[in-house]
Each structure stands twice: as structure tokens, then as C-alpha cells.
Amino acid sequence: MSQKEDLSLFVREALLAGRPRPEIAEVLVVAGWSQGEVDEALSAWAETPFAVPVPRPRTVVSARDFFVYALTFVALGIAAFHVVWLGFLVVEMLWPDSDGANYWQAREARNSIAAILVAAPLYAWLTVRERRRLAADPGLYRSAIRKWTTYVTLLIAALVFVIDLIVALASFLNGELTGVFVAKVVIVAVVSGVLFAFYLRDTDRG
Amino acid sequence: MNRVLFALMGLIGVVAVGTGLFVFGGPGTARAEREDQDRLMAVNDLARAISCAYDTAVLPEAIGVTSFSDACRPTNLRVSASQLMAGGLLTYRRLSDHRFQICVIVHDLGRSLNSAPYSDMTAGPEGAACLTRDMQG
């Protein structure tokens, strides 16, 4: 049995024995547990009066969640990166003073199209499927892996957006801002901004 | 799930793919590009062979790939220069005793000339990409 399990069992038995929470907290702190560990252990049990301690729902970690959310995360990353990259290539090609594409750019563009055509539907399918499961069982919102991937996605989207603005502003101040550059900055800002807004809504559910 | 933002994400993907295919072309364009690359490589290989064979000699009026010695014969050609010459796609022109030009008809001249390995080529007549070389003489 792990130390956390020992602590949880002790708290449960102390509550079952009718000991008040401050007293349980005090003996645990004296025994060497940190205040944070004690608070966490106590908060695992609801203060609802009942014959036995009532457990609160906990975050869950499952191998299935890891598979689904990691795959969704990677599919989103691939699709987003290639949408931006393809956007860059299209802008370079279509800009009025462009010399036109070369073989390398055309090949890169088709590689990006292939990546989007595979990754984007995969992401959409996984996301819709998972949202249906969450709607059917809101308890699944407690998935720790779901929360982690949501916040990691938010972090990456926010960083990309901020760096994009910094680079744009630096280029402007250095007098290097061109039409092509502005178009690329807008593409990055739109993609990262939409992703950030989409995942920000997810944090409402914890 | 915010359906509007999710739909917007999908729309961005669809627009990206649609624009990409419209601007860069699909499999048919890619096949034509590969053919063009093979033809341009054949031009480069033939130019190297001529430079090797006629380094100090006077250039001939006409040239055939089979006329090169083993030391100067182009080896790993994906498309035989002689096939291209026979099909009228590749032409050799003697400009002076020590200057020649090889031209090849390509599907997309602009894209061919923009591509780095062939950037020393110029636009010739009838959508041809031309390579001009000066010998030491």
C-alpha cells in the first residue's frame, strides 16, 4: 500500500470514528504530513453528514484516455502545423511580386495537403466521438489526461500567438515589415487564436 | 464543444487544402513536374557530356548521345537524352566554335526556371528551357 493510500485510509477511518476534521488534520501534521497533503486527503471526503464518509469524485487516469487524447493532440498538431506551412507557401506563390513556385515548394505544398487530409479528419472524428462520450457521461470530464492535453494545447497556442506578435512587432520596429510577412503573421495568429479559443471553452468544465 | 469554433477550424482546413490544390496543382501537375525535372536533368547531363567531350575541341554542328566516349557518356539518366532528341523535345544548337545551347520543351517553364538546380537556364522559344554553355576553347 502506498503512503497516499495509507493516509486516505487513515482519514476515512478517523471520519468513520467521528473525529472532527481539525483534530484529524492536527494529528496528521504532527505526524509529519504536509498541510497540502492533509488538505488533499480531507477534501477527498465530502462533509455531507452520513453514516459513513462519502467520497468525492476524483480525477481519473486511464490508458484508454492516454491513447485517445494523445492521438487527438498529435493529429491536431500535425494538421495545424501543415495548415500554417501550406498557408505560407500559398502566400509566397500568390503574392504579386512572387516569381512563382519552384519544384521544392510545390512538393512541400502537396506533402502538407496530404498531412492535412489525414490528420484533420482524424482529429475531427476523435474530437466529435469523445465529445459525445463526455455528453453522455459528464463524469469523464474528470479525466486527468483530458485536462493535461487541454492545458498543454492552450499553452502551445498561447505561446505561438504571443511569439507571432513579438516577431511581427520586432519586424515593424526594424522596418522589415513586408506584405508577405504580414500575411504570414495573420495566418499564424488566426490558426493559434482559433485553437486557443476552442480549447479555452473546455476549461469551463474543469 | 463550441460548434462555431469547431466548424471554423474545419473551414480553415478545407480552405487551406482547396487553395493549395488550386495553386500548386494535384497529381497530374506533379507528374508533369517530375517529367520536367527528368528532362532538365537530361539537359544538364548532356551539357556535362558535351563539355567533357569537346572541352578544347571545336563543337560539332549536330550531336548524338551515342557519339560520346565512355568517359564522357552520361550514365544514370532517368530519361535518355537521345529519346528526348528523337521526340523533338530536346534540341542542341551550336552557337559558335566553343559555345552551345541545349533546349528542352517543358510543361511548366516558370516552375522549372524557379527551381534551384536549373536556375542557370533561361526561357527559350515555345516554352522551352535553355541552357547555354561556353567552352574553354
XYZ file of C-alpha atoms in Angstrom:
343
model
C 0.000 0.000 0.000
C 1.367 3.439 -0.928
C 1.767 6.285 1.566
C -1.117 8.187 -0.046
C -3.344 5.151 0.321
C -2.292 4.871 3.985
C -3.233 8.493 4.509
C -6.554 8.128 2.707
C -7.431 5.034 4.726
C -6.475 6.767 7.978
C -8.667 9.783 7.176
C -11.562 7.529 6.251
C -11.301 5.549 9.480
C -10.904 8.704 11.585
C -14.033 10.231 9.985
C -15.842 6.933 10.479
C -14.843 7.066 14.151
C -16.462 10.510 14.327
C -13.281 12.543 14.894
C -13.619 16.211 13.849
C -11.693 17.318 10.781
C -9.466 19.907 12.546
C -8.352 17.229 15.011
C -7.555 14.763 12.200
C -5.595 17.497 10.408
C -3.657 18.334 13.542
C -2.530 14.766 14.270
C -1.502 14.273 10.674
C 0.589 17.464 10.658
C 2.220 16.394 13.930
C 2.927 13.011 12.333
C 4.870 14.770 9.578
C 2.375 15.115 6.694
C 2.433 18.492 4.965
C -0.580 20.790 5.208
C -1.170 20.361 1.469
C -1.229 16.571 1.741
C -3.563 16.752 4.725
C -5.953 19.160 2.959
C -5.961 16.984 -0.150
C -6.660 13.841 1.892
C -9.504 15.506 3.793
C -11.014 17.081 0.697
C -11.362 13.600 -0.801
C -14.298 13.080 1.568
C -17.474 15.148 1.414
C -18.686 16.923 4.532
C -22.189 15.577 3.936
C -23.462 14.018 7.157
C -23.978 10.293 6.630
C -23.401 7.009 8.412
C -20.085 6.510 6.617
C -17.720 9.051 4.985
C -18.895 9.981 1.491
C -16.083 10.025 -1.101
C -15.814 12.928 -3.534
C -15.247 12.169 -7.220
C -11.573 12.088 -8.165
C -9.687 12.710 -11.348
C -9.168 9.521 -13.270
C -6.245 8.366 -15.387
C -6.728 5.573 -17.876
C -4.665 4.020 -20.638
C -7.619 4.497 -22.987
C -7.735 8.224 -22.262
C -3.999 8.474 -22.869
C -4.368 6.763 -26.243
C -7.334 8.869 -27.386
C -6.178 12.257 -26.127
C -2.536 11.798 -27.142
C -3.635 10.756 -30.636
C -6.036 13.722 -30.829
C -3.270 16.069 -29.652
C -0.768 14.752 -32.214
C -3.352 14.840 -35.044
C -4.194 18.441 -34.144
C -0.506 19.371 -34.040
C 0.166 17.849 -37.452
C -2.916 19.453 -39.028
C -2.287 22.898 -37.504
C 1.405 22.926 -38.454
C 0.689 21.938 -42.049
C -2.195 24.407 -42.420
C 0.216 27.181 -41.401
C 3.012 25.860 -43.618
C 0.701 25.456 -46.601
C -0.589 28.978 -45.961
C 2.986 30.300 -46.070
C 3.651 28.532 -49.386
C 0.398 29.799 -50.917
C 1.143 33.365 -49.799
C 4.665 33.210 -51.274
C 3.246 31.859 -54.523
C 0.329 34.276 -54.890
C 1.982 37.487 -53.727
C 2.128 39.980 -56.632
C 5.936 40.220 -56.795
C 6.376 36.447 -56.476
C 8.470 34.629 -59.094
C 6.114 31.658 -58.782
C 6.670 28.343 -57.110
C 9.598 26.027 -57.639
C 9.553 22.221 -57.545
C 10.550 22.149 -53.873
C 7.687 24.440 -52.842
C 5.166 22.526 -54.923
C 6.300 19.241 -53.384
C 6.195 20.718 -49.873
C 2.688 22.032 -50.515
C 1.441 18.625 -51.666
C 3.074 16.955 -48.646
C 1.247 19.426 -46.401
C -2.041 18.773 -48.210
C -1.564 15.036 -47.666
C -0.819 15.602 -43.964
C -3.931 17.782 -43.547
C -6.130 15.330 -45.438
C -5.161 12.569 -42.999
C -4.675 14.425 -39.715
C -7.638 16.839 -39.841
C -10.392 14.221 -40.377
C -8.737 12.003 -37.756
C -8.733 14.908 -35.294
C -12.343 15.804 -36.123
C -13.531 12.200 -35.769
C -11.725 11.667 -32.445
C -12.958 15.004 -31.090
C -16.610 14.512 -32.059
C -16.551 10.921 -30.758
C -15.027 11.987 -27.465
C -17.405 14.936 -27.030
C -20.340 12.538 -27.461
C -18.924 10.294 -24.739
C -18.458 13.318 -22.459
C -22.019 14.473 -23.114
C -23.323 11.014 -22.278
C -21.228 10.705 -19.111
C -20.075 14.056 -17.642
C -18.001 12.093 -15.099
C -15.470 11.610 -17.911
C -14.660 15.338 -17.655
C -12.573 14.363 -14.634
C -10.020 12.655 -16.862
C -6.624 13.984 -15.800
C -5.195 13.291 -19.257
C -8.019 15.290 -20.892
C -7.211 18.229 -18.625
C -3.483 17.975 -19.303
C -3.835 17.819 -23.073
C -6.310 20.720 -22.966
C -3.936 22.918 -20.985
C -0.860 21.882 -22.976
C -2.739 22.774 -26.183
C -3.733 26.115 -24.678
C -0.146 26.761 -23.613
C 1.274 25.988 -27.056
C -1.423 28.040 -28.838
C -0.869 30.982 -26.482
C 2.933 30.817 -26.867
C 2.691 30.668 -30.656
C 0.292 33.629 -30.671
C 2.494 35.709 -28.351
C 5.715 34.881 -30.232
C 3.935 35.672 -33.512
C 3.001 39.133 -32.213
C 6.508 39.744 -30.865
C 8.092 38.797 -34.183
C 5.597 40.998 -36.075
C 6.221 43.966 -33.808
C 10.007 43.489 -33.935
C 9.885 43.388 -37.735
C 7.750 46.534 -37.790
C 10.132 48.400 -35.458
C 13.124 47.289 -37.522
C 11.425 48.481 -40.699
C 11.349 44.966 -42.153
C 7.596 44.502 -42.355
C 6.547 43.368 -45.831
C 3.188 42.340 -47.223
C 4.188 38.682 -47.380
C 5.387 38.818 -43.780
C 2.153 40.407 -42.562
C 0.111 37.753 -44.380
C 2.157 35.008 -42.676
C 1.744 36.656 -39.276
C -2.029 36.788 -39.830
C -2.131 33.076 -40.771
C -0.286 32.079 -37.590
C -2.444 34.402 -35.471
C -5.703 33.050 -36.926
C -4.765 29.372 -36.507
C -3.351 29.747 -32.983
C -6.171 32.122 -31.967
C -8.959 29.801 -33.116
C -7.331 26.813 -31.381
C -6.872 28.811 -28.191
C -10.488 29.982 -28.202
C -11.760 26.467 -28.901
C -9.802 24.852 -26.066
C -10.414 27.720 -23.665
C -14.074 26.728 -23.660
C -13.031 23.265 -22.453
C -11.564 24.667 -19.262
C -15.082 25.717 -18.169
C -15.729 22.065 -17.344
C -12.625 21.722 -15.199
C -17.924 21.933 -27.530
C -18.185 25.235 -29.286
C -19.678 24.195 -32.627
C -18.949 27.534 -34.303
C -15.226 27.382 -33.485
C -15.075 23.696 -34.393
C -16.729 24.470 -37.741
C -14.296 27.365 -38.216
C -11.362 25.006 -37.643
C -12.802 22.674 -40.277
C -13.347 25.557 -42.659
C -9.726 26.707 -42.271
C -8.561 23.181 -43.141
C -10.841 22.932 -46.176
C -9.807 26.376 -47.448
C -6.112 25.504 -46.969
C -6.395 22.234 -48.893
C -8.579 23.750 -51.626
C -6.303 26.740 -52.128
C -3.208 24.525 -52.019
C -4.558 22.206 -54.706
C -5.714 25.155 -56.826
C -2.377 26.974 -56.589
C 0.072 24.071 -56.755
C -1.967 21.519 -58.694
C -2.736 17.906 -57.961
C -1.272 14.564 -59.068
C -1.439 15.439 -62.780
C 0.606 18.597 -62.261
C 3.024 16.683 -60.031
C 3.557 14.028 -62.727
C 4.213 16.779 -65.290
C 6.696 18.393 -62.882
C 8.540 15.110 -62.466
C 8.729 14.727 -66.216
C 10.064 18.275 -66.464
C 12.687 17.557 -63.816
C 13.798 14.444 -65.698
C 14.076 16.467 -68.895
C 16.060 19.223 -67.191
C 18.373 16.644 -65.670
C 18.854 15.176 -69.127
C 19.827 18.641 -70.380
C 22.341 19.053 -67.565
C 23.806 15.600 -68.156
C 24.064 16.176 -71.884
C 25.704 19.569 -71.307
C 28.244 17.944 -68.987
C 28.938 15.248 -71.560
C 29.474 17.836 -74.315
C 31.732 19.893 -72.045
C 33.727 16.759 -71.310
C 33.974 15.577 -74.920
C 34.611 18.975 -76.547
C 36.478 20.694 -73.762
C 39.108 22.108 -76.067
C 37.812 20.898 -79.428
C 35.540 22.747 -81.837
C 31.894 21.946 -81.252
C 30.084 19.942 -83.979
C 27.011 21.207 -85.850
C 24.893 18.293 -84.616
C 25.318 15.952 -81.744
C 24.131 12.484 -80.785
C 24.335 10.940 -77.366
C 25.867 7.769 -78.765
C 28.829 9.707 -80.128
C 30.404 10.194 -76.670
C 33.268 8.097 -75.397
C 32.638 6.039 -72.278
C 34.493 8.592 -70.163
C 32.086 11.362 -71.159
C 28.870 9.394 -71.670
C 26.131 10.378 -69.226
C 25.335 7.408 -67.030
C 22.457 7.485 -64.571
C 19.892 9.241 -66.751
C 16.276 8.758 -65.822
C 15.214 9.902 -69.256
C 17.541 9.294 -72.152
C 18.626 12.478 -73.855
C 18.615 10.582 -77.147
C 14.933 9.685 -76.643
C 14.128 13.321 -75.978
C 16.116 14.366 -79.046
C 14.340 11.789 -81.177
C 10.982 13.046 -79.925
C 11.907 16.611 -80.813
C 11.675 17.730 -77.184
C 15.387 18.336 -76.781
C 17.464 20.292 -79.245
C 21.173 21.060 -79.448
C 22.341 24.214 -81.159
C 25.917 25.214 -81.896
C 26.191 28.963 -81.311
C 29.918 29.264 -82.104
C 33.012 27.067 -82.128
C 33.044 26.988 -78.340
C 29.521 27.925 -77.362
C 26.413 25.775 -77.453
C 22.819 25.782 -76.286
C 20.551 22.884 -75.331
C 16.829 23.498 -75.087
C 14.106 21.216 -73.832
C 10.328 21.620 -74.012
C 8.760 21.509 -70.548
C 5.188 21.546 -69.240
C 5.705 24.438 -66.796
C 8.525 26.726 -67.798
C 8.107 29.149 -64.881
C 8.310 26.475 -62.219
C 11.283 24.843 -63.996
C 13.281 28.057 -64.145
C 12.465 28.861 -60.491
C 13.916 25.597 -59.245
C 17.403 25.886 -57.841
C 19.335 23.184 -59.777
C 18.145 24.663 -63.049
C 18.357 28.357 -62.232
C 21.122 28.900 -64.799
C 18.635 28.037 -67.532
C 16.730 30.659 -69.468
C 13.412 30.797 -71.251
C 13.670 29.777 -74.861
C 11.154 29.647 -77.708
C 7.880 27.670 -77.426
C 8.030 27.137 -73.667
C 11.489 25.622 -73.784
C 14.081 25.848 -71.012
C 17.520 26.507 -72.485
C 21.000 26.030 -71.116
C 23.860 27.914 -72.756
C 27.458 26.900 -72.079
C 30.787 28.408 -73.076
C 33.698 26.048 -73.589
C 37.276 26.947 -72.721
C 38.241 26.953 -76.369
